[in-house]
Short mmCIF file of N, CA and C and ligand atoms in Angstrom, two decimals:
data_model
loop_
_atom_site.label_atom_id
_atom_site.label_comp_id
_atom_site.label_asym_id
_atom_site.label_seq_id
_atom_site.Cartn_x
_atom_site.Cartn_y
_atom_site.Cartn_z
N MET U 1 6.73 3.67 -115.00
CA MET U 1 8.27 2.05 -114.81
C MET U 1 8.97 2.85 -113.87
N ILE U 2 9.51 1.39 -113.19
CA ILE U 2 10.52 2.43 -112.14
C ILE U 2 11.73 2.35 -112.44
N GLY U 3 12.78 2.87 -112.99
CA GLY U 3 13.83 3.26 -112.95
C GLY U 3 15.25 2.35 -111.97
N MET U 4 14.63 1.34 -112.00
CA MET U 4 15.23 0.39 -111.52
C MET U 4 15.79 -0.92 -111.93
N SER U 5 17.32 -1.58 -111.55
CA SER U 5 17.64 -3.04 -112.13
C SER U 5 17.92 -3.42 -111.53
N PHE U 6 17.18 -4.55 -112.13
CA PHE U 6 17.18 -6.15 -111.21
C PHE U 6 18.24 -6.10 -109.99
N ALA U 7 19.73 -5.80 -110.32
CA ALA U 7 20.70 -5.84 -109.34
C ALA U 7 20.08 -4.97 -108.23
N ASP U 8 19.69 -3.56 -108.51
CA ASP U 8 19.57 -2.10 -107.14
C ASP U 8 17.97 -3.50 -106.66
N ALA U 9 16.63 -3.88 -107.54
CA ALA U 9 16.17 -4.38 -106.60
C ALA U 9 16.89 -5.43 -105.67
N LEU U 10 17.12 -6.69 -105.92
CA LEU U 10 17.81 -7.33 -104.70
C LEU U 10 19.06 -6.50 -103.93
N PHE U 11 19.63 -5.81 -103.91
CA PHE U 11 21.22 -5.32 -103.10
C PHE U 11 19.99 -4.07 -102.04
N GLY U 12 18.67 -3.61 -102.96
CA GLY U 12 18.28 -3.08 -101.50
C GLY U 12 16.38 -4.49 -100.87
N ILE U 13 16.55 -5.51 -101.22
CA ILE U 13 15.82 -6.32 -100.93
C ILE U 13 16.59 -7.12 -99.46
N LEU U 14 17.30 -6.65 -100.10
CA LEU U 14 18.84 -7.21 -99.18
C LEU U 14 19.11 -7.09 -97.86
N ALA U 15 19.85 -5.16 -98.48
CA ALA U 15 19.26 -3.95 -97.58
C ALA U 15 18.85 -3.97 -96.38
N LEU U 16 17.00 -4.12 -96.44
CA LEU U 16 15.59 -4.08 -96.17
C LEU U 16 15.99 -5.47 -95.67
N TRP U 17 16.55 -7.11 -95.70
CA TRP U 17 16.67 -8.41 -95.03
C TRP U 17 17.82 -8.02 -94.18
N LEU U 18 18.76 -7.28 -94.57
CA LEU U 18 19.87 -7.17 -93.32
C LEU U 18 18.56 -6.43 -92.10
N LEU U 19 18.17 -5.51 -92.29
CA LEU U 19 17.52 -3.94 -91.27
C LEU U 19 17.06 -4.87 -90.54
N PHE U 20 16.02 -5.40 -91.55
CA PHE U 20 14.78 -6.63 -89.91
C PHE U 20 15.73 -7.23 -89.06
N LEU U 21 16.78 -8.08 -90.16
CA LEU U 21 17.39 -8.93 -89.42
C LEU U 21 18.14 -8.54 -87.56
N ALA U 22 18.08 -6.53 -87.82
CA ALA U 22 19.18 -5.84 -87.44
C ALA U 22 18.40 -5.93 -86.24
N ILE U 23 17.12 -5.31 -86.25
CA ILE U 23 16.17 -4.88 -85.44
C ILE U 23 15.01 -6.26 -84.80
N LEU U 24 15.03 -7.30 -85.52
CA LEU U 24 14.82 -8.67 -84.06
C LEU U 24 16.64 -8.77 -83.53
N TRP U 25 17.20 -8.36 -83.33
CA TRP U 25 17.99 -8.72 -83.18
C TRP U 25 18.74 -8.34 -81.95
N LEU U 26 18.01 -6.49 -82.28
CA LEU U 26 18.37 -5.74 -80.30
C LEU U 26 17.02 -6.13 -79.55
N ARG U 27 16.17 -5.80 -80.65
CA ARG U 27 14.70 -6.30 -80.22
C ARG U 27 15.39 -7.54 -78.73
N GLU U 28 15.67 -8.64 -79.45
CA GLU U 28 15.89 -9.58 -78.69
C GLU U 28 17.29 -9.11 -77.29
N LEU U 29 17.78 -8.44 -77.91
CA LEU U 29 19.32 -7.28 -76.84
C LEU U 29 18.76 -7.29 -75.56
N ASN U 30 17.27 -6.38 -76.03
CA ASN U 30 16.46 -5.91 -74.89
C ASN U 30 15.83 -6.62 -74.28
N ARG U 31 15.06 -7.72 -74.77
CA ARG U 31 14.63 -8.51 -74.34
C ARG U 31 15.39 -9.01 -73.17
N ILE U 32 16.30 -9.54 -73.62
CA ILE U 32 17.30 -10.88 -72.97
C ILE U 32 18.24 -8.99 -71.37
N ARG U 33 17.45 -8.27 -71.30
CA ARG U 33 18.48 -7.26 -70.89
C ARG U 33 16.98 -6.60 -69.51
N ASN U 34 15.73 -6.97 -69.81
CA ASN U 34 15.18 -6.59 -69.26
C ASN U 34 14.95 -8.10 -68.28
N PHE U 35 14.95 -9.81 -68.83
CA PHE U 35 14.09 -10.03 -68.13
C PHE U 35 15.05 -11.14 -67.60
N GLU U 36 16.81 -10.49 -67.35
CA GLU U 36 17.41 -10.78 -67.36
C GLU U 36 17.27 -11.40 -64.66
N TRP U 37 17.87 -12.70 -64.91
CA TRP U 37 18.19 -12.91 -63.53
C TRP U 37 19.59 -11.90 -62.87
N HIS U 38 19.50 -11.45 -62.03
CA HIS U 38 20.45 -10.83 -60.88
C HIS U 38 21.08 -11.87 -59.54
N LEU U 39 21.62 -12.13 -58.89
CA LEU U 39 21.42 -13.26 -57.52
C LEU U 39 21.83 -12.81 -56.96
N SER U 40 21.57 -12.10 -55.25
CA SER U 40 22.33 -11.35 -54.82
C SER U 40 21.82 -11.21 -53.26
N ASN U 41 22.49 -11.54 -52.20
CA ASN U 41 21.77 -11.99 -50.52
C ASN U 41 20.18 -11.26 -50.77
N SER U 42 20.25 -9.32 -51.66
CA SER U 42 19.21 -8.65 -51.28
C SER U 42 17.91 -9.18 -51.69
N ARG U 43 18.17 -10.20 -52.96
CA ARG U 43 16.91 -10.47 -53.23
C ARG U 43 16.40 -11.83 -52.98
N LEU U 44 17.99 -12.58 -52.33
CA LEU U 44 16.77 -13.77 -52.00
C LEU U 44 16.72 -13.96 -50.91
N PHE U 45 14.90 -14.86 -50.88
CA PHE U 45 13.90 -14.19 -49.61
C PHE U 45 13.96 -15.66 -49.19
N HIS U 46 13.52 -16.18 -47.98
CA HIS U 46 13.15 -17.33 -47.30
C HIS U 46 11.89 -17.25 -46.57
N CYS U 47 11.44 -18.17 -46.56
CA CYS U 47 9.47 -17.91 -46.62
C CYS U 47 10.32 -18.47 -44.80
N ASP U 48 9.56 -18.38 -43.31
CA ASP U 48 9.94 -18.51 -42.11
C ASP U 48 8.89 -19.94 -42.41
N GLN U 49 7.84 -19.77 -42.84
CA GLN U 49 6.69 -20.34 -42.74
C GLN U 49 6.13 -21.67 -43.46
N CYS U 50 7.34 -21.67 -44.74
CA CYS U 50 7.44 -23.44 -45.22
C CYS U 50 9.21 -23.57 -46.33
N HIS U 51 9.77 -22.23 -45.42
CA HIS U 51 11.43 -22.52 -45.51
C HIS U 51 11.23 -22.42 -47.32
N HIS U 52 10.47 -22.29 -47.73
CA HIS U 52 11.10 -22.10 -49.29
C HIS U 52 11.52 -21.13 -49.75
N SER U 53 13.25 -21.42 -49.71
CA SER U 53 14.05 -19.89 -50.65
C SER U 53 13.74 -18.88 -51.84
N PHE U 54 13.25 -17.75 -51.71
CA PHE U 54 13.09 -18.13 -53.99
C PHE U 54 13.71 -16.34 -54.08
N ILE U 55 13.53 -16.05 -55.28
CA ILE U 55 13.77 -14.98 -56.04
C ILE U 55 14.32 -13.62 -55.82
N ILE U 56 13.15 -12.97 -56.03
CA ILE U 56 12.95 -11.69 -56.10
C ILE U 56 12.62 -11.21 -58.14
N LYS U 57 12.45 -10.34 -58.02
CA LYS U 57 12.55 -9.73 -59.82
C LYS U 57 13.77 -8.22 -58.99
N GLU U 58 13.70 -7.42 -58.29
CA GLU U 58 13.36 -6.56 -57.70
C GLU U 58 13.46 -5.81 -55.84
N PRO U 59 15.01 -5.81 -55.27
CA PRO U 59 15.55 -5.53 -53.98
C PRO U 59 13.49 -5.18 -53.52
N LEU U 60 13.35 -5.15 -52.94
CA LEU U 60 12.30 -5.12 -51.81
C LEU U 60 12.48 -5.04 -49.98
N ASN U 61 12.07 -4.83 -49.12
CA ASN U 61 12.40 -4.98 -48.00
C ASN U 61 10.59 -6.34 -47.48
N LEU U 62 9.46 -6.51 -48.63
CA LEU U 62 8.50 -6.85 -47.68
C LEU U 62 8.32 -7.56 -49.55
N CYS U 63 7.61 -8.72 -49.55
CA CYS U 63 7.60 -9.65 -50.59
C CYS U 63 6.63 -10.57 -49.55
N ARG U 64 5.67 -11.57 -50.65
CA ARG U 64 4.95 -12.19 -50.58
C ARG U 64 5.26 -13.86 -50.66
N CYS U 65 5.16 -14.84 -50.59
CA CYS U 65 5.73 -16.07 -50.79
C CYS U 65 5.28 -17.09 -51.80
N PRO U 66 5.84 -17.34 -52.70
CA PRO U 66 5.27 -17.79 -54.14
C PRO U 66 4.49 -19.12 -53.36
N ARG U 67 4.59 -19.46 -52.94
CA ARG U 67 4.52 -21.06 -52.41
C ARG U 67 3.34 -20.78 -50.93
N CYS U 68 3.21 -20.27 -49.90
CA CYS U 68 2.44 -19.98 -48.76
C CYS U 68 1.48 -19.13 -49.22
N ASN U 69 2.44 -17.41 -49.36
CA ASN U 69 1.76 -16.60 -49.47
C ASN U 69 1.05 -15.55 -48.37
N ALA U 70 2.70 -16.37 -47.72
CA ALA U 70 2.89 -15.27 -46.45
C ALA U 70 4.33 -14.51 -46.49
N ILE U 71 4.32 -13.33 -45.37
CA ILE U 71 4.44 -11.72 -45.99
C ILE U 71 6.01 -12.64 -45.75
N CYS U 72 6.79 -11.66 -46.39
CA CYS U 72 8.60 -12.73 -46.00
C CYS U 72 9.20 -10.83 -46.01
N ILE U 73 10.20 -10.26 -44.93
CA ILE U 73 10.74 -9.73 -44.10
C ILE U 73 11.89 -10.14 -45.08
N SER U 74 12.85 -9.20 -45.11
CA SER U 74 14.43 -8.89 -45.83
C SER U 74 15.50 -8.74 -44.38
N ARG U 75 15.82 -10.17 -44.41
CA ARG U 75 16.84 -8.94 -43.59
C ARG U 75 18.38 -8.89 -43.52
N ASN U 76 19.45 -9.82 -44.93
CA ASN U 76 19.65 -9.30 -44.91
C ASN U 76 20.34 -7.53 -45.69
N ARG U 77 18.95 -6.69 -45.62
CA ARG U 77 19.69 -5.73 -46.37
C ARG U 77 20.08 -5.13 -45.53
N ARG U 78 19.52 -4.66 -44.04
CA ARG U 78 20.51 -3.69 -42.75
C ARG U 78 22.16 -4.30 -42.91
N ASN U 79 22.01 -5.17 -43.30
CA ASN U 79 23.95 -5.91 -43.55
C ASN U 79 24.97 -5.44 -44.75
N LEU U 80 24.04 -5.32 -45.99
CA LEU U 80 24.82 -4.84 -47.34
C LEU U 80 24.60 -3.76 -47.35
N GLU U 81 24.17 -3.27 -46.42
CA GLU U 81 23.82 -1.48 -47.45
C GLU U 81 24.03 -1.21 -45.70
ZN1 ZN W 1 5.99 -19.13 -47.57
#
């Protein structure tokens, strides 16, 4: 038989539950940080063919338009950096 009182078992369950909630909270904070959008001119693209403006996740020089799949070139990067 395990020498543990009811209060100790209840405290253990409560401590495990708080640890579980803390892990879920940190996981959610990490997920929000990874999928967060950052607005800047280097991430804003404008398609010359369909005139669609869109934001990309990572700053690149070239990307494809999500609407018409044309290649878009960033012209603002030289001015900012
Ligand atoms: Zn386009």
